[in-house]
mmCIF file of C-alpha atoms and ligand atoms in Angstrom:
data_model
loop_
_atom_site.group_PDB
_atom_site.id
_atom_site.type_symbol
_atom_site.label_atom_id
_atom_site.label_comp_id
_atom_site.label_asym_id
_atom_site.label_seq_id
_atom_site.Cartn_x
_atom_site.Cartn_y
_atom_site.Cartn_z
ATOM 1 C CA MET A 1 0.000 0.000 0.000
ATOM 2 C CA GLU A 2 1.171 3.488 -0.842
ATOM 3 C CA ILE A 3 0.182 6.578 1.123
ATOM 4 C CA ILE A 4 -0.423 9.511 -1.205
ATOM 5 C CA THR A 5 -0.594 13.105 -0.030
ATOM 6 C CA THR A 6 -0.738 15.077 -3.280
ATOM 7 C CA VAL A 7 -3.479 15.333 -5.881
ATOM 8 C CA GLU A 8 -0.860 15.171 -8.629
ATOM 9 C CA ARG A 9 0.399 11.763 -7.480
ATOM 10 C CA LEU A 10 -3.180 10.554 -6.912
ATOM 11 C CA GLN A 11 -4.200 11.371 -10.479
ATOM 12 C CA ASP A 12 -0.963 9.993 -11.870
ATOM 13 C CA VAL A 13 -1.352 6.525 -10.295
ATOM 14 C CA ALA A 14 -5.083 6.399 -11.015
ATOM 15 C CA VAL A 15 -4.525 7.152 -14.714
ATOM 16 C CA ARG A 16 -1.761 4.541 -14.887
ATOM 17 C CA GLU A 17 -3.842 1.820 -13.199
ATOM 18 C CA ARG A 18 -6.760 2.545 -15.526
ATOM 19 C CA ALA A 19 -4.503 2.522 -18.602
ATOM 20 C CA ALA A 20 -3.184 -0.872 -17.461
ATOM 21 C CA GLY A 21 -6.775 -2.150 -17.690
ATOM 22 C CA LYS A 22 -7.338 -2.420 -13.934
ATOM 23 C CA THR A 23 -10.786 -1.935 -12.403
ATOM 24 C CA ILE A 24 -10.725 0.673 -9.647
ATOM 25 C CA GLY A 25 -12.804 0.813 -6.451
ATOM 26 C CA MET A 26 -12.875 3.899 -4.235
ATOM 27 C CA VAL A 27 -13.850 4.284 -0.566
ATOM 28 C CA PRO A 28 -14.052 7.888 0.664
ATOM 29 C CA THR A 29 -13.749 8.251 4.465
ATOM 30 C CA MET A 30 -12.914 10.787 7.134
ATOM 31 C CA GLY A 31 -10.712 8.300 8.990
ATOM 32 C CA ALA A 32 -10.954 7.077 12.606
ATOM 33 C CA LEU A 33 -11.672 3.813 10.880
ATOM 34 C CA HIS A 34 -13.767 1.008 12.356
ATOM 35 C CA GLU A 35 -15.327 -2.230 11.092
ATOM 36 C CA GLY A 36 -18.004 -0.245 9.213
ATOM 37 C CA HIS A 37 -15.382 1.436 7.049
ATOM 38 C CA LEU A 38 -13.433 -1.818 6.735
ATOM 39 C CA SER A 39 -16.519 -3.618 5.402
ATOM 40 C CA LEU A 40 -16.612 -1.084 2.544
ATOM 41 C CA ILE A 41 -12.882 -1.412 1.881
ATOM 42 C CA ARG A 42 -13.105 -5.232 1.954
ATOM 43 C CA ARG A 43 -15.983 -5.192 -0.498
ATOM 44 C CA ALA A 44 -14.065 -2.833 -2.794
ATOM 45 C CA HIS A 45 -11.092 -5.206 -2.538
ATOM 46 C CA GLU A 46 -13.274 -8.174 -3.513
ATOM 47 C CA GLU A 47 -14.918 -6.437 -6.462
ATOM 48 C CA ASN A 48 -12.001 -4.501 -8.023
ATOM 49 C CA ASP A 49 -8.365 -4.985 -9.053
ATOM 50 C CA ILE A 50 -7.225 -1.794 -7.317
ATOM 51 C CA VAL A 51 -8.616 0.003 -4.247
ATOM 52 C CA PHE A 52 -8.217 3.656 -3.293
ATOM 53 C CA CYS A 53 -9.257 4.724 0.205
ATOM 54 C CA SER A 54 -9.278 8.408 1.085
ATOM 55 C CA ILE A 55 -8.854 9.678 4.621
ATOM 56 C CA PHE A 56 -9.734 13.339 4.824
ATOM 57 C CA VAL A 57 -11.652 15.216 7.500
ATOM 58 C CA ASN A 58 -13.474 17.510 5.092
ATOM 59 C CA PRO A 59 -13.955 20.866 6.836
ATOM 60 C CA VAL A 60 -16.602 22.095 4.383
ATOM 61 C CA GLN A 61 -19.128 19.420 5.352
ATOM 62 C CA PHE A 62 -19.103 20.382 9.041
ATOM 63 C CA ASN A 63 -21.684 22.928 10.066
ATOM 64 C CA ASN A 64 -20.503 22.839 13.681
ATOM 65 C CA ALA A 65 -17.013 24.099 14.545
ATOM 66 C CA GLU A 66 -16.777 22.033 17.749
ATOM 67 C CA ASP A 67 -17.724 18.826 15.897
ATOM 68 C CA LEU A 68 -14.941 19.504 13.359
ATOM 69 C CA GLN A 69 -12.420 20.318 16.063
ATOM 70 C CA LYS A 70 -13.284 17.202 18.129
ATOM 71 C CA TYR A 71 -13.468 14.842 15.154
ATOM 72 C CA PRO A 72 -10.979 12.013 15.879
ATOM 73 C CA ARG A 73 -7.840 11.917 13.717
ATOM 74 C CA THR A 74 -5.960 8.609 13.886
ATOM 75 C CA LEU A 75 -4.088 8.268 10.588
ATOM 76 C CA GLU A 76 -1.399 5.885 11.816
ATOM 77 C CA ALA A 77 -3.888 3.429 13.307
ATOM 78 C CA ASP A 78 -6.101 3.766 10.207
ATOM 79 C CA VAL A 79 -3.232 2.814 7.910
ATOM 80 C CA GLN A 80 -2.497 -0.236 10.109
ATOM 81 C CA LEU A 81 -6.142 -1.329 9.930
ATOM 82 C CA ILE A 82 -6.305 -0.994 6.161
ATOM 83 C CA GLY A 83 -3.156 -3.066 5.714
ATOM 84 C CA ASP A 84 -3.228 -4.704 2.302
ATOM 85 C CA LEU A 85 -6.964 -4.189 1.724
ATOM 86 C CA ALA A 86 -6.239 -0.974 -0.200
ATOM 87 C CA ASP A 87 -3.513 -0.280 -2.730
ATOM 88 C CA TYR A 88 -3.517 3.471 -2.184
ATOM 89 C CA VAL A 89 -4.487 5.585 0.795
ATOM 90 C CA PHE A 90 -5.038 9.238 -0.099
ATOM 91 C CA ALA A 91 -4.448 11.347 3.034
ATOM 92 C CA PRO A 92 -3.983 14.950 1.910
ATOM 93 C CA SER A 93 -3.850 18.220 3.850
ATOM 94 C CA VAL A 94 -6.745 20.679 3.670
ATOM 95 C CA GLU A 95 -4.548 23.043 1.613
ATOM 96 C CA GLU A 96 -3.804 20.273 -0.881
ATOM 97 C CA VAL A 97 -7.501 19.586 -1.479
ATOM 98 C CA PHE A 98 -8.598 23.239 -1.302
ATOM 99 C CA PRO A 99 -5.838 25.584 -2.502
ATOM 100 C CA VAL A 100 -8.627 28.166 -2.439
ATOM 101 C CA ALA A 101 -11.817 27.884 -0.400
ATOM 102 C CA PRO A 102 -14.403 26.046 -2.523
ATOM 103 C CA SER A 103 -17.298 28.212 -3.676
ATOM 104 C CA GLU A 104 -19.536 25.771 -5.565
ATOM 105 C CA VAL A 105 -23.198 25.884 -4.624
ATOM 106 C CA TYR A 106 -25.163 22.805 -5.642
ATOM 107 C CA ASP A 107 -28.858 22.192 -5.745
ATOM 108 C CA PHE A 108 -29.299 18.482 -5.183
ATOM 109 C CA GLY A 109 -33.058 18.894 -5.056
ATOM 110 C CA SER A 110 -35.586 17.318 -2.739
ATOM 111 C CA VAL A 111 -33.416 14.402 -1.501
ATOM 112 C CA ALA A 112 -31.002 16.935 0.010
ATOM 113 C CA ASN A 113 -33.486 19.337 1.580
ATOM 114 C CA VAL A 114 -35.027 17.058 4.215
ATOM 115 C CA MET A 115 -33.664 15.444 7.423
ATOM 116 C CA GLU A 116 -29.848 15.852 7.536
ATOM 117 C CA GLY A 117 -30.099 18.524 4.827
ATOM 118 C CA ALA A 118 -32.559 20.534 6.902
ATOM 119 C CA ALA A 119 -30.820 19.869 10.240
ATOM 120 C CA ARG A 120 -27.285 20.620 8.999
ATOM 121 C CA PRO A 121 -27.340 23.549 6.556
ATOM 122 C CA GLY A 122 -24.483 23.317 4.048
ATOM 123 C CA HIS A 123 -23.588 19.750 5.029
ATOM 124 C CA PHE A 124 -24.606 18.045 1.782
ATOM 125 C CA ASN A 125 -23.154 20.853 -0.309
ATOM 126 C CA GLY A 126 -19.845 20.130 1.445
ATOM 127 C CA VAL A 127 -20.262 16.396 0.807
ATOM 128 C CA GLY A 128 -20.857 17.154 -2.891
ATOM 129 C CA VAL A 129 -17.784 19.391 -2.996
ATOM 130 C CA ILE A 130 -15.423 16.684 -1.687
ATOM 131 C CA VAL A 131 -16.946 13.584 -3.276
ATOM 132 C CA ARG A 132 -17.018 15.246 -6.708
ATOM 133 C CA ARG A 133 -13.322 16.127 -6.434
ATOM 134 C CA LEU A 134 -12.341 12.638 -5.250
ATOM 135 C CA LEU A 135 -14.332 10.858 -7.954
ATOM 136 C CA GLU A 136 -13.052 13.172 -10.687
ATOM 137 C CA TRP A 137 -9.433 12.751 -9.554
ATOM 138 C CA VAL A 138 -9.534 8.955 -9.209
ATOM 139 C CA ARG A 139 -12.265 8.112 -11.764
ATOM 140 C CA PRO A 140 -13.139 4.828 -9.991
ATOM 141 C CA HIS A 141 -15.359 2.295 -11.706
ATOM 142 C CA LYS A 142 -17.166 1.736 -8.409
ATOM 143 C CA SER A 143 -17.453 3.835 -5.228
ATOM 144 C CA TYR A 144 -18.587 2.425 -1.894
ATOM 145 C CA PHE A 145 -20.804 4.206 0.643
ATOM 146 C CA GLY A 146 -22.432 2.999 3.871
ATOM 147 C CA GLU A 147 -26.180 2.880 4.428
ATOM 148 C CA LYS A 148 -25.686 4.354 7.887
ATOM 149 C CA ASP A 149 -25.571 7.624 5.931
ATOM 150 C CA TYR A 150 -28.484 6.545 3.752
ATOM 151 C CA GLN A 151 -29.466 10.058 2.677
ATOM 152 C CA GLN A 152 -25.859 10.804 1.744
ATOM 153 C CA ILE A 153 -25.998 7.974 -0.818
ATOM 154 C CA ALA A 154 -29.039 9.575 -2.476
ATOM 155 C CA VAL A 155 -27.238 12.931 -2.534
ATOM 156 C CA VAL A 156 -24.043 11.418 -3.984
ATOM 157 C CA LYS A 157 -26.061 9.647 -6.687
ATOM 158 C CA GLU A 158 -27.770 12.938 -7.553
ATOM 159 C CA MET A 159 -24.394 14.739 -7.636
ATOM 160 C CA CYS A 160 -23.058 12.083 -10.032
ATOM 161 C CA ARG A 161 -26.132 12.453 -12.228
ATOM 162 C CA GLN A 162 -25.810 16.246 -12.350
ATOM 163 C CA CYS A 163 -22.030 16.272 -12.892
ATOM 164 C CA ARG A 164 -21.999 13.323 -15.315
ATOM 165 C CA ILE A 165 -19.727 11.243 -13.093
ATOM 166 C CA LEU A 166 -20.019 7.656 -14.243
ATOM 167 C CA SER A 167 -18.751 5.789 -11.162
ATOM 168 C CA GLU A 168 -21.212 3.146 -9.948
ATOM 169 C CA ILE A 169 -22.344 4.009 -6.426
ATOM 170 C CA VAL A 170 -22.452 0.834 -4.309
ATOM 171 C CA PRO A 171 -24.508 1.019 -1.077
ATOM 172 C CA CYS A 172 -23.193 -1.190 1.772
ATOM 173 C CA PRO A 173 -25.133 -2.408 4.851
ATOM 174 C CA ILE A 174 -24.717 -0.854 8.303
ATOM 175 C CA VAL A 175 -22.164 -2.589 10.535
ATOM 176 C CA ARG A 176 -23.094 -2.593 14.222
ATOM 177 C CA GLU A 177 -21.410 -3.025 17.590
ATOM 178 C CA PRO A 178 -22.308 -6.259 19.418
ATOM 179 C CA ASN A 179 -24.834 -4.199 21.443
ATOM 180 C CA GLY A 180 -26.564 -3.035 18.229
ATOM 181 C CA LEU A 181 -25.235 0.529 18.119
ATOM 182 C CA ALA A 182 -24.333 1.549 14.547
ATOM 183 C CA MET A 183 -20.562 1.871 14.358
ATOM 184 C CA SER A 184 -19.425 5.473 13.994
ATOM 185 C CA SER A 185 -16.208 7.404 14.429
ATOM 186 C CA ARG A 186 -18.170 9.651 16.783
ATOM 187 C CA ASN A 187 -18.825 6.687 19.145
ATOM 188 C CA ARG A 188 -15.256 7.220 20.415
ATOM 189 C CA ARG A 189 -16.507 10.354 22.118
ATOM 190 C CA LEU A 190 -19.089 8.422 24.198
ATOM 191 C CA SER A 191 -18.388 7.383 27.800
ATOM 192 C CA VAL A 192 -18.733 3.670 28.640
ATOM 193 C CA HIS A 193 -22.156 4.416 30.123
ATOM 194 C CA GLU A 194 -23.288 6.486 27.127
ATOM 195 C CA PHE A 195 -22.082 3.751 24.753
ATOM 196 C CA GLU A 196 -24.331 1.215 26.502
ATOM 197 C CA VAL A 197 -27.290 3.615 26.641
ATOM 198 C CA ALA A 198 -26.851 4.476 22.946
ATOM 199 C CA ALA A 199 -27.648 0.846 22.057
ATOM 200 C CA ASN A 200 -31.283 1.720 22.809
ATOM 201 C CA ILE A 201 -31.505 3.641 19.531
ATOM 202 C CA HIS A 202 -31.303 0.455 17.472
ATOM 203 C CA ARG A 203 -33.347 -1.536 19.996
ATOM 204 C CA ILE A 204 -36.214 0.985 19.805
ATOM 205 C CA LEU A 205 -36.127 1.121 15.994
ATOM 206 C CA GLU A 206 -36.223 -2.681 15.788
ATOM 207 C CA ALA A 207 -39.078 -2.869 18.317
ATOM 208 C CA SER A 208 -41.046 -0.290 16.303
ATOM 209 C CA LYS A 209 -41.348 -2.805 13.451
ATOM 210 C CA ALA A 210 -44.147 -4.437 15.459
ATOM 211 C CA CYS A 211 -46.348 -1.323 15.112
ATOM 212 C CA ALA A 212 -49.163 -1.545 12.574
ATOM 213 C CA THR A 213 -49.281 2.027 11.229
ATOM 214 C CA LEU A 214 -46.920 4.928 10.569
ATOM 215 C CA GLN A 215 -48.672 6.936 13.249
ATOM 216 C CA GLU A 216 -48.097 4.187 15.816
ATOM 217 C CA ILE A 217 -44.462 3.860 14.821
ATOM 218 C CA LYS A 218 -43.832 7.582 15.222
ATOM 219 C CA GLN A 219 -45.584 7.722 18.560
ATOM 220 C CA PHE A 220 -43.795 4.612 19.837
ATOM 221 C CA VAL A 221 -40.302 5.723 18.818
ATOM 222 C CA GLU A 222 -40.692 9.281 20.095
ATOM 223 C CA SER A 223 -42.088 8.172 23.461
ATOM 224 C CA GLU A 224 -39.470 5.420 23.946
ATOM 225 C CA ILE A 225 -36.624 7.827 23.138
ATOM 226 C CA ASP A 226 -38.138 10.363 25.515
ATOM 227 C CA LYS A 227 -37.994 7.803 28.376
ATOM 228 C CA ILE A 228 -34.197 7.747 28.254
ATOM 229 C CA PRO A 229 -32.802 10.758 30.094
ATOM 230 C CA GLU A 230 -29.444 10.687 28.260
ATOM 231 C CA PHE A 231 -31.212 11.102 24.891
ATOM 232 C CA GLN A 232 -32.240 14.287 23.175
ATOM 233 C CA LEU A 233 -34.161 13.551 19.969
ATOM 234 C CA ASP A 234 -33.238 15.766 17.020
ATOM 235 C CA TYR A 235 -35.675 14.151 14.585
ATOM 236 C CA PHE A 236 -37.390 10.894 13.706
ATOM 237 C CA GLU A 237 -38.818 10.809 10.181
ATOM 238 C CA LEU A 238 -40.673 8.122 8.271
ATOM 239 C CA ALA A 239 -39.794 8.485 4.629
ATOM 240 C CA ASP A 240 -40.105 6.841 1.218
ATOM 241 C CA ALA A 241 -36.918 4.777 0.791
ATOM 242 C CA ALA A 242 -36.311 6.149 -2.733
ATOM 243 C CA THR A 243 -37.481 9.779 -2.667
ATOM 244 C CA LEU A 244 -36.763 10.367 1.060
ATOM 245 C CA GLN A 245 -39.931 12.444 1.249
ATOM 246 C CA THR A 246 -42.352 11.905 4.147
ATOM 247 C CA ALA A 247 -44.197 8.599 3.758
ATOM 248 C CA ASP A 248 -47.947 8.583 4.126
ATOM 249 C CA THR A 249 -48.524 4.842 4.107
ATOM 250 C CA LEU A 250 -46.586 1.753 5.167
ATOM 251 C CA ASP A 251 -47.278 0.016 1.858
ATOM 252 C CA ASN A 252 -45.366 2.497 -0.168
ATOM 253 C CA PRO A 253 -44.041 0.761 -3.335
ATOM 254 C CA HIS A 254 -40.412 1.869 -2.662
ATOM 255 C CA GLY A 255 -40.582 0.793 0.981
ATOM 256 C CA VAL A 256 -40.605 2.981 4.075
ATOM 257 C CA MET A 257 -37.642 3.777 6.280
ATOM 258 C CA GLY A 258 -37.293 5.401 9.668
ATOM 259 C CA PHE A 259 -34.474 7.935 10.058
ATOM 260 C CA ILE A 260 -33.389 9.002 13.500
ATOM 261 C CA THR A 261 -30.923 11.485 14.940
ATOM 262 C CA VAL A 262 -30.291 11.516 18.659
ATOM 263 C CA TYR A 263 -27.937 13.541 20.801
ATOM 264 C CA VAL A 264 -26.243 11.556 23.561
ATOM 265 C CA GLY A 265 -24.658 14.383 25.522
ATOM 266 C CA PRO A 266 -22.918 16.502 22.872
ATOM 267 C CA VAL A 267 -22.497 13.576 20.464
ATOM 268 C CA ARG A 268 -24.913 13.412 17.543
ATOM 269 C CA LEU A 269 -25.727 9.859 16.429
ATOM 270 C CA ILE A 270 -27.721 8.790 13.379
ATOM 271 C CA ASP A 271 -29.312 5.486 12.472
ATOM 272 C CA ASN A 272 -32.056 4.127 10.272
ATOM 273 C CA VAL A 273 -34.345 1.142 9.853
ATOM 274 C CA ARG A 274 -36.261 -0.350 6.948
ATOM 275 C CA TYR A 275 -39.898 -1.356 7.612
HETATM 276 P P1 LIG B 301 -17.201 8.687 7.404
HETATM 277 O O1 LIG B 301 -15.761 8.404 7.695
HETATM 278 O O2 LIG B 301 -18.060 8.784 8.602
HETATM 279 O O3 LIG B 301 -17.387 9.821 6.425
HETATM 280 O O4 LIG B 301 -17.726 7.390 6.657
HETATM 281 C C1 LIG B 301 -17.118 6.936 5.474
HETATM 282 C C2 LIG B 301 -18.015 5.903 4.841
HETATM 283 O O5 LIG B 301 -18.171 4.805 5.735
HETATM 284 C C3 LIG B 301 -19.411 6.454 4.545
HETATM 285 O O6 LIG B 301 -19.864 5.945 3.307
HETATM 286 C C4 LIG B 301 -20.214 5.898 5.685
HETATM 287 O O7 LIG B 301 -21.589 5.732 5.379
HETATM 288 C C5 LIG B 301 -19.549 4.552 5.902
HETATM 289 N N1 LIG B 301 -19.834 4.053 7.247
HETATM 290 C C6 LIG B 301 -19.627 4.705 8.418
HETATM 291 N N2 LIG B 301 -20.072 3.959 9.455
HETATM 292 C C7 LIG B 301 -20.573 2.826 8.920
HETATM 293 C C8 LIG B 301 -21.194 1.654 9.466
HETATM 294 N N3 LIG B 301 -21.385 1.515 10.776
HETATM 295 N N4 LIG B 301 -21.570 0.681 8.614
HETATM 296 C C9 LIG B 301 -21.401 0.806 7.274
HETATM 297 N N5 LIG B 301 -20.823 1.883 6.709
HETATM 298 C C10 LIG B 301 -20.425 2.881 7.510
#
């Protein structure tokens, strides 16, 4: 594995691998890697000749300065974890990626305006800014994204459609801790107690599958979350799995999903469930 820090070298090796007829898989990350990230990298390794993994804490997708400042940065350990699963790890500085502050303003439409888009103004624009650059620099045949950030996948697909980026976007299932909590780099900021309490998010979502109507589900989830003093609900939305707009019936042809965001102390955790 080679660690690359410049865009020039990144493009150079990517062009050479492509010219040699290799298929390329790409896994964009912000580092502080865990089994969730590794599942994406492993899948990319299985499905492609060459794997690029990027590790870059993208400042333009943070709408909260403290979240950006506290975001864990563990490059050395990340590189150890990746081992031979990736051929190239792209770990640039902010100045390398953004020699000038990016000024693009995208309109990703209705998939980007709800839930995380509404709760975190500018977040998806920042995601579009970085993912577009990475995919244009590397030109991977396939790019891997986790369903923990389900809405992000819809936004990335829309960005690719608008910008004519031909990489296939491959959604990958959520990897969980043994207690059910969705793995996240932000889990490192939880105390032992908070980590155990946070497992209730997944437990409540799973239990809500027994409800018969959308109204019952919403009521059940909101009241169960409210019972846990460590939790502060940001939102719980029931949405069409394809359009991400509010669902009005459980037998929606695309399927219905529940999307939740909960604060555990200052740490913001997201999860989702398919009904
Ligand atoms: P991040 O480093 O948080 O930007 O995540 C990089 C990629 O890993 C994104 O596509 C995430 O959706 C994915 N990812 C993060 N956590 C998980 C998880 N628990 N299971 C599956 N994929 C994940």
